[in-house]
Amino acid sequence: MSDLLRGVRVLELGALLNGSTVGTLLGDLGADVVKIESPFLGDYIRDISGVVSLHNSPPHIQVNKHKRSLTLNLRDERGRELFWRLHETADVFVDGNLAGVADRLGVGYEEQRRRKRGIVYCQYTGYGAQGPYATIPTHGLMMEALAGAQPTVVDADGAARVLVGPAVPPPIQRDMRSGGEATAAGAIHAAFHVAAALVQRDRTGEGAYIDVSAAAAVVANGWIAATFTLNDHLVTDRADLPNPDATGLDWVKYRFYAAADAKVVLFACVEHKFWDRFCELVDRPDLVQRKSSTPAVDFANGDTWLRHQLQEIIVQRDAAYWVDLAAREDLPIGPAPRTISEVADDPQMRQLGIFHKAPDPAGNDWTYIGEPAIVAGQPYRVQRPAPAHGEHTTDLLTGLGVTATELAQLRAAGVI
C-alpha cells in the first residue's frame, strides 16, 4: 500500500469479490478499510477455492488484505445504531450488494446522504444497480458473458461451450484466466471514481453516488475491439484491418513468433523506423522495402511470405537474445510468458514489484499481487493480513465508546 489515501476511512459491506476488490484497491492506496460482516455468516470467500489454513482461502488472503473486520447485525436496531456511530467517522461506503439490499437494511444511500452530505457511496455489482438485470445475482463469468467476452457455440448435441484460442492448451488457459477479470476490471473503475469523488467532496462538500457495473467495465476495457466492430461500416480504408481468420489476427509485423528455445516473443516493429532498424540488425536489407506506402506504420497484413521469413529469423536465436536486442536497440520486441510462474520469474516484472512477499494470516510467506503503479518514496507494503471474521470488532467498538459490559451484552444478543 501507499499513503495516497491515508486518513480516508472506508466502510465496506458485501461478500465475495465485488465489494471486497474495491476495498482492497482503496486499501492499496492507504485508506483505512473496515469490512462490515454479519455475525452469523461472514464473507464466505474465506472457504472458497481451497484453504491454506482454517478459513483462509487464497482469494480471501488477497482481496481482504489491509482490512479490519467488524461484525454487526444490521437487521437489529442496536446494530444499526452502532453502524451510524461508525458512519460518522467514514468518508466512503462501498456496497457490494444488489441494488436495494442496503435500503432494506436501513443503511442505503439516501439515508446515508441525509445523515452525511459528504459521503461517497459506491455501489459495485455485476450488472449495475439500474436496468432489467439489476436484481440478478452474479458471479465472475456472468459479467464477462454479458459483455461478450465469453463467446459461445452450441454443438450438434445441444451442449453449449466457450470458444477458446486454437493454439492455447487448457492448462495455460486455466493458469492465466480465472473468471475474476470482470470483477477486477470494475473494481479499478470503482476505485478510480471514488478517488475522484473525494476530490469533489473536498472542493464542494458534496459526496457522490457511484453505480459501477462489472459487465460494463469489461466492455470499457475492451474498447478497441468494440470500437472497431461497432463502427466497422464507417471505415473507408481497410488496408491494415485484421483478417478474421482462425486466430483473428494476420498482422505479420505484429505477431507472436517462436524463438530457438521454444519460448515466444511478440514482434511489433510496425513503424517504418523500427522495421528498417530491425532489417539492418539482422542483415536483411532485402526486407526493408517490404512495407506499405502508409506514412508511419505497416502491419504487413496477410503477407505469408514475409511471415515465414520472420519466423526463420527469430527461430535462430533464443528469446532472451531478442529481448536484449530490443532493449539495447530501442525496438518493440517483448517476451511473452505462457504461465503466471514464468511471469513471476521475468526480470522486468520482478523490478516492477507487482509480486510482493509478506505474511498471510497464518504467518506463511505469501506472494501477494501488489499495485502496478509505483509511487515514488512510498514502497508497496501490506498493512495487515486479511482478518478473521470479526477480528477487530472489540477494538473498533471500544474506539466508539462502547464499554466492555455493553460488548458482552451485544454479543449475547447476537448484535455483534
CSV table of C-alpha atoms in Angstrom, one decimal:
chain,number,residue,atom,x,y,z
A,1,MET,CA,0.0,0.0,0.0
A,2,SER,CA,1.0,3.6,-0.5
A,3,ASP,CA,-0.1,6.6,1.6
A,4,LEU,CA,-2.1,8.5,-1.0
A,5,LEU,CA,-5.4,7.9,0.8
A,6,ARG,CA,-4.1,7.9,4.3
A,7,GLY,CA,-6.7,9.4,6.6
A,8,VAL,CA,-9.6,8.2,4.5
A,9,ARG,CA,-11.9,5.7,6.1
A,10,VAL,CA,-13.9,3.2,4.0
A,11,LEU,CA,-16.8,1.1,5.2
A,12,GLU,CA,-17.2,-2.0,3.1
A,13,LEU,CA,-20.4,-4.1,3.1
A,14,GLY,CA,-20.6,-7.2,1.0
A,15,ALA,CA,-19.4,-10.7,0.5
A,16,LEU,CA,-17.3,-12.5,-2.2
A,17,LEU,CA,-15.3,-10.4,-4.7
A,18,ASN,CA,-17.2,-7.3,-5.8
A,19,GLY,CA,-17.1,-5.0,-2.7
A,20,SER,CA,-14.0,-6.7,-1.4
A,21,THR,CA,-11.9,-6.0,-4.5
A,22,VAL,CA,-12.8,-2.3,-4.4
A,23,GLY,CA,-12.0,-2.2,-0.7
A,24,THR,CA,-8.6,-3.8,-1.2
A,25,LEU,CA,-7.7,-1.3,-4.0
A,26,LEU,CA,-8.6,1.6,-1.8
A,27,GLY,CA,-6.5,-0.1,1.0
A,28,ASP,CA,-3.6,-0.4,-1.5
A,29,LEU,CA,-3.8,3.4,-1.7
A,30,GLY,CA,-3.6,3.7,2.1
A,31,ALA,CA,-7.2,4.0,3.1
A,32,ASP,CA,-8.4,2.6,6.4
A,33,VAL,CA,-10.9,-0.1,5.3
A,34,VAL,CA,-13.4,-1.6,7.8
A,35,LYS,CA,-15.1,-4.7,6.5
A,36,ILE,CA,-18.6,-5.0,8.0
A,37,GLU,CA,-19.9,-8.6,8.2
A,38,SER,CA,-22.9,-10.4,9.6
A,39,PRO,CA,-22.1,-12.0,13.0
A,40,PHE,CA,-23.8,-15.2,11.8
A,41,LEU,CA,-22.2,-15.8,8.4
A,42,GLY,CA,-19.3,-13.7,7.4
A,43,ASP,CA,-17.7,-13.4,4.0
A,44,TYR,CA,-17.6,-17.0,2.8
A,45,ILE,CA,-14.9,-16.2,0.3
A,46,ARG,CA,-12.7,-17.4,3.2
A,47,ASP,CA,-13.7,-21.0,2.5
A,48,ILE,CA,-13.9,-21.0,-1.4
A,49,SER,CA,-11.2,-22.2,-3.8
A,50,GLY,CA,-9.3,-24.2,-1.2
A,51,VAL,CA,-7.8,-23.1,2.1
A,52,VAL,CA,-4.3,-22.5,3.2
A,53,SER,CA,-5.2,-22.6,6.9
A,54,LEU,CA,-8.6,-22.6,8.7
A,55,HIS,CA,-10.9,-20.0,6.9
A,56,ASN,CA,-8.0,-18.6,4.9
A,57,SER,CA,-8.5,-19.2,1.2
A,58,PRO,CA,-6.2,-17.7,-1.4
A,59,PRO,CA,-8.9,-15.2,-2.7
A,60,HIS,CA,-9.6,-14.1,0.9
A,61,ILE,CA,-5.9,-13.6,1.6
A,62,GLN,CA,-5.5,-11.4,-1.5
A,63,VAL,CA,-8.7,-9.3,-1.6
A,64,ASN,CA,-9.2,-8.7,2.1
A,65,LYS,CA,-5.6,-7.7,3.0
A,66,HIS,CA,-5.2,-4.3,4.7
A,67,LYS,CA,-8.7,-4.5,6.3
A,68,ARG,CA,-10.2,-4.8,9.7
A,69,SER,CA,-13.3,-6.9,10.2
A,70,LEU,CA,-16.3,-5.7,12.3
A,71,THR,CA,-19.3,-7.9,12.8
A,72,LEU,CA,-22.7,-6.1,13.0
A,73,ASN,CA,-26.2,-7.3,12.7
A,74,LEU,CA,-27.7,-4.6,10.7
A,75,ARG,CA,-31.2,-6.2,10.9
A,76,ASP,CA,-31.1,-5.2,14.6
A,77,GLU,CA,-31.8,-1.6,15.7
A,78,ARG,CA,-28.8,-1.8,18.0
A,79,GLY,CA,-26.6,-2.9,15.2
A,80,ARG,CA,-27.7,-0.1,13.0
A,81,GLU,CA,-27.2,2.4,15.9
A,82,LEU,CA,-23.6,1.2,16.1
A,83,PHE,CA,-23.3,1.5,12.3
A,84,TRP,CA,-24.3,5.1,12.3
A,85,ARG,CA,-21.8,5.9,15.1
A,86,LEU,CA,-19.1,4.4,12.9
A,87,HIS,CA,-20.5,6.1,9.8
A,88,GLU,CA,-19.8,9.5,11.4
A,89,THR,CA,-16.1,8.7,11.0
A,90,ALA,CA,-16.3,7.4,7.4
A,91,ASP,CA,-15.6,9.1,4.1
A,92,VAL,CA,-16.6,6.2,1.7
A,93,PHE,CA,-19.1,3.4,1.8
A,94,VAL,CA,-18.6,0.5,-0.6
A,95,ASP,CA,-21.7,-1.5,-1.2
A,96,GLY,CA,-21.1,-4.9,-2.9
A,97,ASN,CA,-24.7,-6.0,-2.7
A,98,LEU,CA,-27.5,-6.0,-5.2
A,99,ALA,CA,-29.5,-2.8,-5.5
A,100,GLY,CA,-32.0,-2.4,-2.7
A,101,VAL,CA,-30.3,-4.7,-0.1
A,102,ALA,CA,-28.7,-1.8,1.9
A,103,ASP,CA,-32.0,0.1,1.6
A,104,ARG,CA,-33.9,-2.8,3.2
A,105,LEU,CA,-31.3,-2.9,6.0
A,106,GLY,CA,-31.9,0.8,6.6
A,107,VAL,CA,-28.4,1.9,5.6
A,108,GLY,CA,-28.9,2.7,1.9
A,109,TYR,CA,-27.6,5.7,0.0
A,110,GLU,CA,-30.5,8.2,0.6
A,111,GLU,CA,-30.4,7.6,4.4
A,112,GLN,CA,-26.6,7.9,4.4
A,113,ARG,CA,-26.7,11.1,2.4
A,114,ARG,CA,-29.4,12.5,4.7
A,115,ARG,CA,-27.1,11.9,7.7
A,116,LYS,CA,-23.9,12.9,6.0
A,117,ARG,CA,-23.9,15.1,2.9
A,118,GLY,CA,-20.3,14.4,2.0
A,119,ILE,CA,-20.4,10.6,2.0
A,120,VAL,CA,-19.1,8.9,-1.2
A,121,TYR,CA,-21.3,5.9,-1.8
A,122,CYS,CA,-20.0,3.3,-4.3
A,123,GLN,CA,-22.4,0.6,-5.4
A,124,TYR,CA,-20.5,-2.1,-7.3
A,125,THR,CA,-22.4,-5.0,-8.8
A,126,GLY,CA,-22.1,-7.4,-11.7
A,127,TYR,CA,-24.9,-5.9,-13.9
A,128,GLY,CA,-25.3,-2.5,-12.3
A,129,ALA,CA,-27.9,-1.0,-9.9
A,130,GLN,CA,-30.2,0.0,-12.8
A,131,GLY,CA,-32.0,-1.7,-15.6
A,132,PRO,CA,-33.8,-5.0,-16.1
A,133,TYR,CA,-31.0,-7.2,-14.8
A,134,ALA,CA,-30.2,-5.2,-11.7
A,135,THR,CA,-31.8,-7.8,-9.3
A,136,ILE,CA,-29.9,-10.7,-10.8
A,137,PRO,CA,-27.1,-12.0,-8.5
A,138,THR,CA,-23.9,-12.5,-10.5
A,139,HIS,CA,-20.6,-14.4,-10.4
A,140,GLY,CA,-17.5,-13.6,-12.4
A,141,LEU,CA,-18.1,-15.3,-15.7
A,142,MET,CA,-21.7,-13.9,-15.9
A,143,MET,CA,-20.3,-10.4,-16.2
A,144,GLU,CA,-17.9,-11.4,-18.9
A,145,ALA,CA,-20.7,-13.3,-20.7
A,146,LEU,CA,-22.9,-10.2,-20.8
A,147,ALA,CA,-20.0,-8.2,-22.1
A,148,GLY,CA,-19.4,-10.7,-24.9
A,149,ALA,CA,-16.0,-11.7,-23.5
A,150,GLN,CA,-17.1,-15.4,-23.2
A,151,PRO,CA,-18.2,-16.2,-26.8
A,152,THR,CA,-20.1,-19.5,-27.0
A,153,VAL,CA,-21.1,-22.1,-29.6
A,154,VAL,CA,-23.8,-24.7,-29.4
A,155,ASP,CA,-22.6,-28.2,-30.5
A,156,ALA,CA,-24.7,-30.6,-32.5
A,157,ASP,CA,-25.7,-32.4,-29.3
A,158,GLY,CA,-27.1,-29.2,-27.9
A,159,ALA,CA,-24.3,-28.6,-25.4
A,160,ALA,CA,-23.0,-25.0,-25.2
A,161,ARG,CA,-19.3,-24.3,-24.7
A,162,VAL,CA,-17.0,-21.4,-24.6
A,163,LEU,CA,-14.8,-20.7,-27.7
A,164,VAL,CA,-11.1,-20.6,-26.9
A,165,GLY,CA,-8.0,-19.8,-28.9
A,166,PRO,CA,-7.0,-22.8,-31.1
A,167,ALA,CA,-3.3,-22.8,-30.1
A,168,VAL,CA,-3.8,-22.3,-26.3
A,169,PRO,CA,-3.7,-25.6,-24.3
A,170,PRO,CA,-6.1,-25.9,-21.4
A,171,PRO,CA,-3.5,-25.8,-18.6
A,172,ILE,CA,-2.3,-22.4,-19.8
A,173,GLN,CA,-5.9,-21.1,-20.2
A,174,ARG,CA,-6.6,-22.0,-16.5
A,175,ASP,CA,-3.3,-20.6,-15.3
A,176,MET,CA,-3.8,-17.2,-17.0
A,177,ARG,CA,-7.5,-16.8,-16.8
A,178,SER,CA,-9.7,-17.4,-13.8
A,179,GLY,CA,-13.0,-15.7,-14.3
A,180,GLY,CA,-12.2,-12.9,-11.9
A,181,GLU,CA,-11.2,-10.5,-14.7
A,182,ALA,CA,-14.6,-8.8,-14.8
A,183,THR,CA,-14.6,-8.2,-11.1
A,184,ALA,CA,-11.1,-6.7,-11.2
A,185,ALA,CA,-11.9,-4.5,-14.2
A,186,GLY,CA,-14.9,-3.0,-12.5
A,187,ALA,CA,-13.1,-2.5,-9.2
A,188,ILE,CA,-10.5,-0.4,-10.9
A,189,HIS,CA,-13.1,1.9,-12.3
A,190,ALA,CA,-14.9,2.0,-8.9
A,191,ALA,CA,-11.8,2.9,-7.0
A,192,PHE,CA,-10.8,5.5,-9.6
A,193,HIS,CA,-14.2,7.2,-9.3
A,194,VAL,CA,-14.2,7.0,-5.5
A,195,ALA,CA,-10.8,8.8,-5.5
A,196,ALA,CA,-12.2,11.5,-7.9
A,197,ALA,CA,-15.4,11.8,-5.8
A,198,LEU,CA,-13.2,12.5,-2.7
A,199,VAL,CA,-11.6,15.4,-4.6
A,200,GLN,CA,-15.1,16.7,-5.5
A,201,ARG,CA,-16.2,16.4,-1.8
A,202,ASP,CA,-13.2,18.4,-0.7
A,203,ARG,CA,-13.9,21.1,-3.2
A,204,THR,CA,-17.7,21.3,-2.8
A,205,GLY,CA,-18.7,19.5,0.4
A,206,GLU,CA,-20.9,17.2,-1.7
A,207,GLY,CA,-20.3,13.4,-1.8
A,208,ALA,CA,-21.5,11.2,-4.6
A,209,TYR,CA,-23.4,8.1,-5.5
A,210,ILE,CA,-21.4,5.9,-7.9
A,211,ASP,CA,-23.0,2.9,-9.7
A,212,VAL,CA,-20.4,0.6,-11.2
A,213,SER,CA,-21.2,-2.4,-13.3
A,214,ALA,CA,-18.5,-5.1,-13.8
A,215,ALA,CA,-20.1,-6.1,-17.2
A,216,ALA,CA,-19.9,-2.5,-18.5
A,217,ALA,CA,-16.3,-2.3,-17.2
A,218,VAL,CA,-15.3,-5.3,-19.3
A,219,VAL,CA,-16.8,-3.5,-22.4
A,220,ALA,CA,-14.9,-0.3,-21.5
A,221,ASN,CA,-11.6,-2.2,-21.0
A,222,GLY,CA,-12.1,-3.9,-24.4
A,223,TRP,CA,-12.9,-0.6,-26.1
A,224,ILE,CA,-10.5,-1.2,-29.0
A,225,ALA,CA,-12.3,-4.3,-30.3
A,226,ALA,CA,-15.7,-2.8,-29.5
A,227,THR,CA,-14.9,0.5,-31.3
A,228,PHE,CA,-13.8,-1.3,-34.5
A,229,THR,CA,-16.7,-3.7,-34.5
A,230,LEU,CA,-19.5,-1.2,-33.8
A,231,ASN,CA,-18.1,1.4,-36.3
A,232,ASP,CA,-16.8,-1.0,-39.0
A,233,HIS,CA,-19.4,0.2,-41.5
A,234,LEU,CA,-17.8,3.7,-41.4
A,235,VAL,CA,-14.3,2.5,-42.2
A,236,THR,CA,-13.2,3.5,-45.7
A,237,ASP,CA,-9.5,2.4,-45.8
A,238,ARG,CA,-9.3,-1.2,-44.7
A,239,ALA,CA,-5.6,-1.8,-45.6
A,240,ASP,CA,-4.4,-2.7,-42.1
A,241,LEU,CA,-7.6,-4.2,-40.6
A,242,PRO,CA,-7.1,-7.7,-39.0
A,243,ASN,CA,-8.1,-10.6,-41.2
A,244,PRO,CA,-10.8,-12.6,-39.4
A,245,ASP,CA,-9.0,-15.9,-39.8
A,246,ALA,CA,-8.9,-18.7,-37.1
A,247,THR,CA,-6.6,-16.7,-34.9
A,248,GLY,CA,-8.3,-13.4,-35.5
A,249,LEU,CA,-5.0,-11.7,-36.4
A,250,ASP,CA,-2.9,-11.9,-39.6
A,251,TRP,CA,-0.6,-9.0,-38.9
A,252,VAL,CA,2.8,-10.3,-39.8
A,253,LYS,CA,4.8,-7.4,-38.2
A,254,TYR,CA,2.7,-7.5,-35.1
A,255,ARG,CA,2.7,-11.2,-34.2
A,256,PHE,CA,4.0,-13.9,-31.8
A,257,TYR,CA,7.0,-15.8,-33.0
A,258,ALA,CA,8.7,-18.9,-31.5
A,259,ALA,CA,12.4,-18.5,-30.7
A,260,ALA,CA,15.2,-21.2,-30.7
A,261,ASP,CA,14.5,-22.2,-27.1
A,262,ALA,CA,10.7,-22.7,-27.8
A,263,LYS,CA,9.9,-19.5,-25.8
A,264,VAL,CA,7.8,-16.9,-27.6
A,265,VAL,CA,8.4,-13.2,-28.3
A,266,LEU,CA,5.9,-10.7,-29.5
A,267,PHE,CA,7.3,-8.8,-32.6
A,268,ALA,CA,5.8,-5.4,-33.0
A,269,CYS,CA,8.0,-3.4,-35.4
A,270,VAL,CA,5.1,-1.8,-37.3
A,271,GLU,CA,6.6,1.7,-37.5
A,272,HIS,CA,8.8,2.1,-40.6
A,273,LYS,CA,11.7,3.3,-38.4
A,274,PHE,CA,11.7,0.2,-36.3
A,275,TRP,CA,11.3,-2.1,-39.3
A,276,ASP,CA,14.2,-0.5,-41.1
A,277,ARG,CA,16.4,-0.8,-38.0
A,278,PHE,CA,15.5,-4.4,-37.4
A,279,CYS,CA,16.3,-5.4,-41.0
A,280,GLU,CA,19.7,-3.7,-40.6
A,281,LEU,CA,20.4,-5.5,-37.4
A,282,VAL,CA,19.6,-8.9,-38.8
A,283,ASP,CA,21.5,-8.2,-42.0
A,284,ARG,CA,18.4,-8.5,-44.2
A,285,PRO,CA,18.4,-5.3,-46.3
A,286,ASP,CA,16.3,-7.1,-48.9
A,287,LEU,CA,13.3,-6.9,-46.5
A,288,VAL,CA,13.5,-3.1,-45.9
A,289,GLN,CA,11.2,-2.3,-48.8
A,290,ARG,CA,8.7,-5.0,-47.8
A,291,LYS,CA,6.3,-2.4,-46.4
A,292,SER,CA,3.3,-0.4,-47.4
A,293,SER,CA,3.3,3.3,-48.5
A,294,THR,CA,1.4,4.4,-45.4
A,295,PRO,CA,3.1,7.3,-43.7
A,296,ALA,CA,4.1,5.7,-40.4
A,297,VAL,CA,3.1,2.1,-39.9
A,298,ASP,CA,2.7,-1.1,-41.8
A,299,PHE,CA,1.3,-4.3,-40.2
A,300,ALA,CA,2.1,-6.4,-43.4
A,301,ASN,CA,-1.4,-7.9,-43.1
A,302,GLY,CA,-1.7,-11.3,-44.8
A,303,ASP,CA,1.9,-11.3,-46.1
A,304,THR,CA,2.5,-15.0,-45.8
A,305,TRP,CA,5.9,-15.0,-47.4
A,306,LEU,CA,7.2,-12.3,-45.0
A,307,ARG,CA,5.8,-14.2,-42.0
A,308,HIS,CA,7.8,-17.3,-43.0
A,309,GLN,CA,10.9,-15.1,-43.4
A,310,LEU,CA,10.5,-13.6,-39.9
A,311,GLN,CA,9.9,-17.0,-38.3
A,312,GLU,CA,13.1,-18.2,-39.9
A,313,ILE,CA,15.0,-15.2,-38.5
A,314,ILE,CA,13.5,-15.3,-35.0
A,315,VAL,CA,13.9,-19.1,-34.5
A,316,GLN,CA,17.7,-18.8,-35.0
A,317,ARG,CA,18.2,-17.2,-31.5
A,318,ASP,CA,16.8,-17.7,-28.0
A,319,ALA,CA,14.0,-15.4,-26.8
A,320,ALA,CA,16.4,-13.7,-24.4
A,321,TYR,CA,18.6,-12.6,-27.3
A,322,TRP,CA,15.8,-10.8,-29.0
A,323,VAL,CA,14.6,-9.1,-25.8
A,324,ASP,CA,18.2,-8.0,-25.0
A,325,LEU,CA,18.5,-6.7,-28.6
A,326,ALA,CA,15.2,-4.8,-28.3
A,327,ALA,CA,16.3,-3.1,-25.0
A,328,ARG,CA,19.7,-2.2,-26.5
A,329,GLU,CA,18.5,-1.0,-29.9
A,330,ASP,CA,15.1,0.6,-29.0
A,331,LEU,CA,12.9,-2.0,-30.8
A,332,PRO,CA,9.4,-3.1,-29.8
A,333,ILE,CA,10.0,-6.8,-29.3
A,334,GLY,CA,9.0,-8.2,-26.0
A,335,PRO,CA,8.8,-11.5,-24.1
A,336,ALA,CA,5.5,-13.5,-24.0
A,337,PRO,CA,5.5,-15.7,-20.9
A,338,ARG,CA,2.9,-18.5,-21.1
A,339,THR,CA,2.3,-19.2,-17.4
A,340,ILE,CA,2.0,-16.9,-14.4
A,341,SER,CA,5.1,-18.7,-12.9
A,342,GLU,CA,7.1,-17.5,-16.0
A,343,VAL,CA,5.7,-14.0,-15.5
A,344,ALA,CA,6.8,-14.0,-11.8
A,345,ASP,CA,10.3,-15.1,-12.9
A,346,ASP,CA,10.6,-12.3,-15.5
A,347,PRO,CA,13.3,-9.8,-14.5
A,348,GLN,CA,11.2,-6.8,-15.6
A,349,MET,CA,8.2,-8.0,-13.5
A,350,ARG,CA,10.5,-8.5,-10.6
A,351,GLN,CA,11.8,-5.0,-10.9
A,352,LEU,CA,8.2,-3.6,-11.0
A,353,GLY,CA,7.4,-5.3,-7.7
A,354,ILE,CA,4.0,-6.5,-8.7
A,355,PHE,CA,4.6,-9.7,-6.8
A,356,HIS,CA,5.1,-8.9,-3.1
A,357,LYS,CA,6.1,-11.3,-0.3
A,358,ALA,CA,4.5,-10.7,3.1
A,359,PRO,CA,3.0,-12.9,5.9
A,360,ASP,CA,-0.5,-14.3,5.4
A,361,PRO,CA,-2.9,-14.6,8.3
A,362,ALA,CA,-1.2,-17.9,9.5
A,363,GLY,CA,2.3,-16.4,9.1
A,364,ASN,CA,3.2,-18.1,5.9
A,365,ASP,CA,5.4,-16.3,3.4
A,366,TRP,CA,2.6,-15.4,0.9
A,367,THR,CA,3.0,-14.0,-2.6
A,368,TYR,CA,0.6,-11.1,-2.9
A,369,ILE,CA,-0.3,-9.3,-6.1
A,370,GLY,CA,0.5,-5.7,-5.4
A,371,GLU,CA,0.0,-2.5,-7.3
A,372,PRO,CA,1.1,-1.8,-10.9
A,373,ALA,CA,1.6,1.8,-10.1
A,374,ILE,CA,4.8,2.8,-8.3
A,375,VAL,CA,4.6,5.9,-6.1
A,376,ALA,CA,8.0,7.5,-5.5
A,377,GLY,CA,9.1,7.3,-1.9
A,378,GLN,CA,6.2,5.0,-0.9
A,379,PRO,CA,7.2,1.4,-1.4
A,380,TYR,CA,4.3,-1.1,-1.6
A,381,ARG,CA,3.5,-2.9,1.7
A,382,VAL,CA,0.7,-5.0,3.1
A,383,GLN,CA,-0.8,-3.0,6.0
A,384,ARG,CA,-2.1,-6.2,7.7
A,385,PRO,CA,-3.1,-9.7,6.5
A,386,ALA,CA,-6.7,-10.5,5.8
A,387,PRO,CA,-8.7,-10.5,9.0
A,388,ALA,CA,-10.6,-13.3,10.7
A,389,HIS,CA,-14.3,-13.0,10.9
A,390,GLY,CA,-15.0,-10.2,13.4
A,391,GLU,CA,-11.3,-10.0,14.4
A,392,HIS,CA,-11.4,-6.2,15.1
A,393,THR,CA,-14.9,-5.8,16.5
A,394,THR,CA,-13.8,-5.1,20.1
A,395,ASP,CA,-11.1,-2.6,19.1
A,396,LEU,CA,-13.4,-0.7,16.7
A,397,LEU,CA,-16.4,-0.5,19.0
A,398,THR,CA,-14.2,0.3,22.0
A,399,GLY,CA,-13.0,3.2,19.9
A,400,LEU,CA,-16.6,4.4,19.6
A,401,GLY,CA,-17.0,4.4,23.4
A,402,VAL,CA,-18.7,1.0,23.8
A,403,THR,CA,-17.8,-0.4,27.2
A,404,ALA,CA,-16.8,-4.0,28.0
A,405,THR,CA,-20.1,-4.7,29.7
A,406,GLU,CA,-22.0,-3.4,26.7
A,407,LEU,CA,-19.9,-5.5,24.3
A,408,ALA,CA,-20.7,-8.6,26.3
A,409,GLN,CA,-24.4,-7.8,26.2
A,410,LEU,CA,-24.3,-7.1,22.4
A,411,ARG,CA,-22.5,-10.4,21.8
A,412,ALA,CA,-25.0,-12.3,23.9
A,413,ALA,CA,-27.9,-10.8,21.9
A,414,GLY,CA,-26.3,-11.6,18.5
A,415,VAL,CA,-25.8,-7.9,17.6
A,416,ILE,CA,-22.1,-8.3,17.1
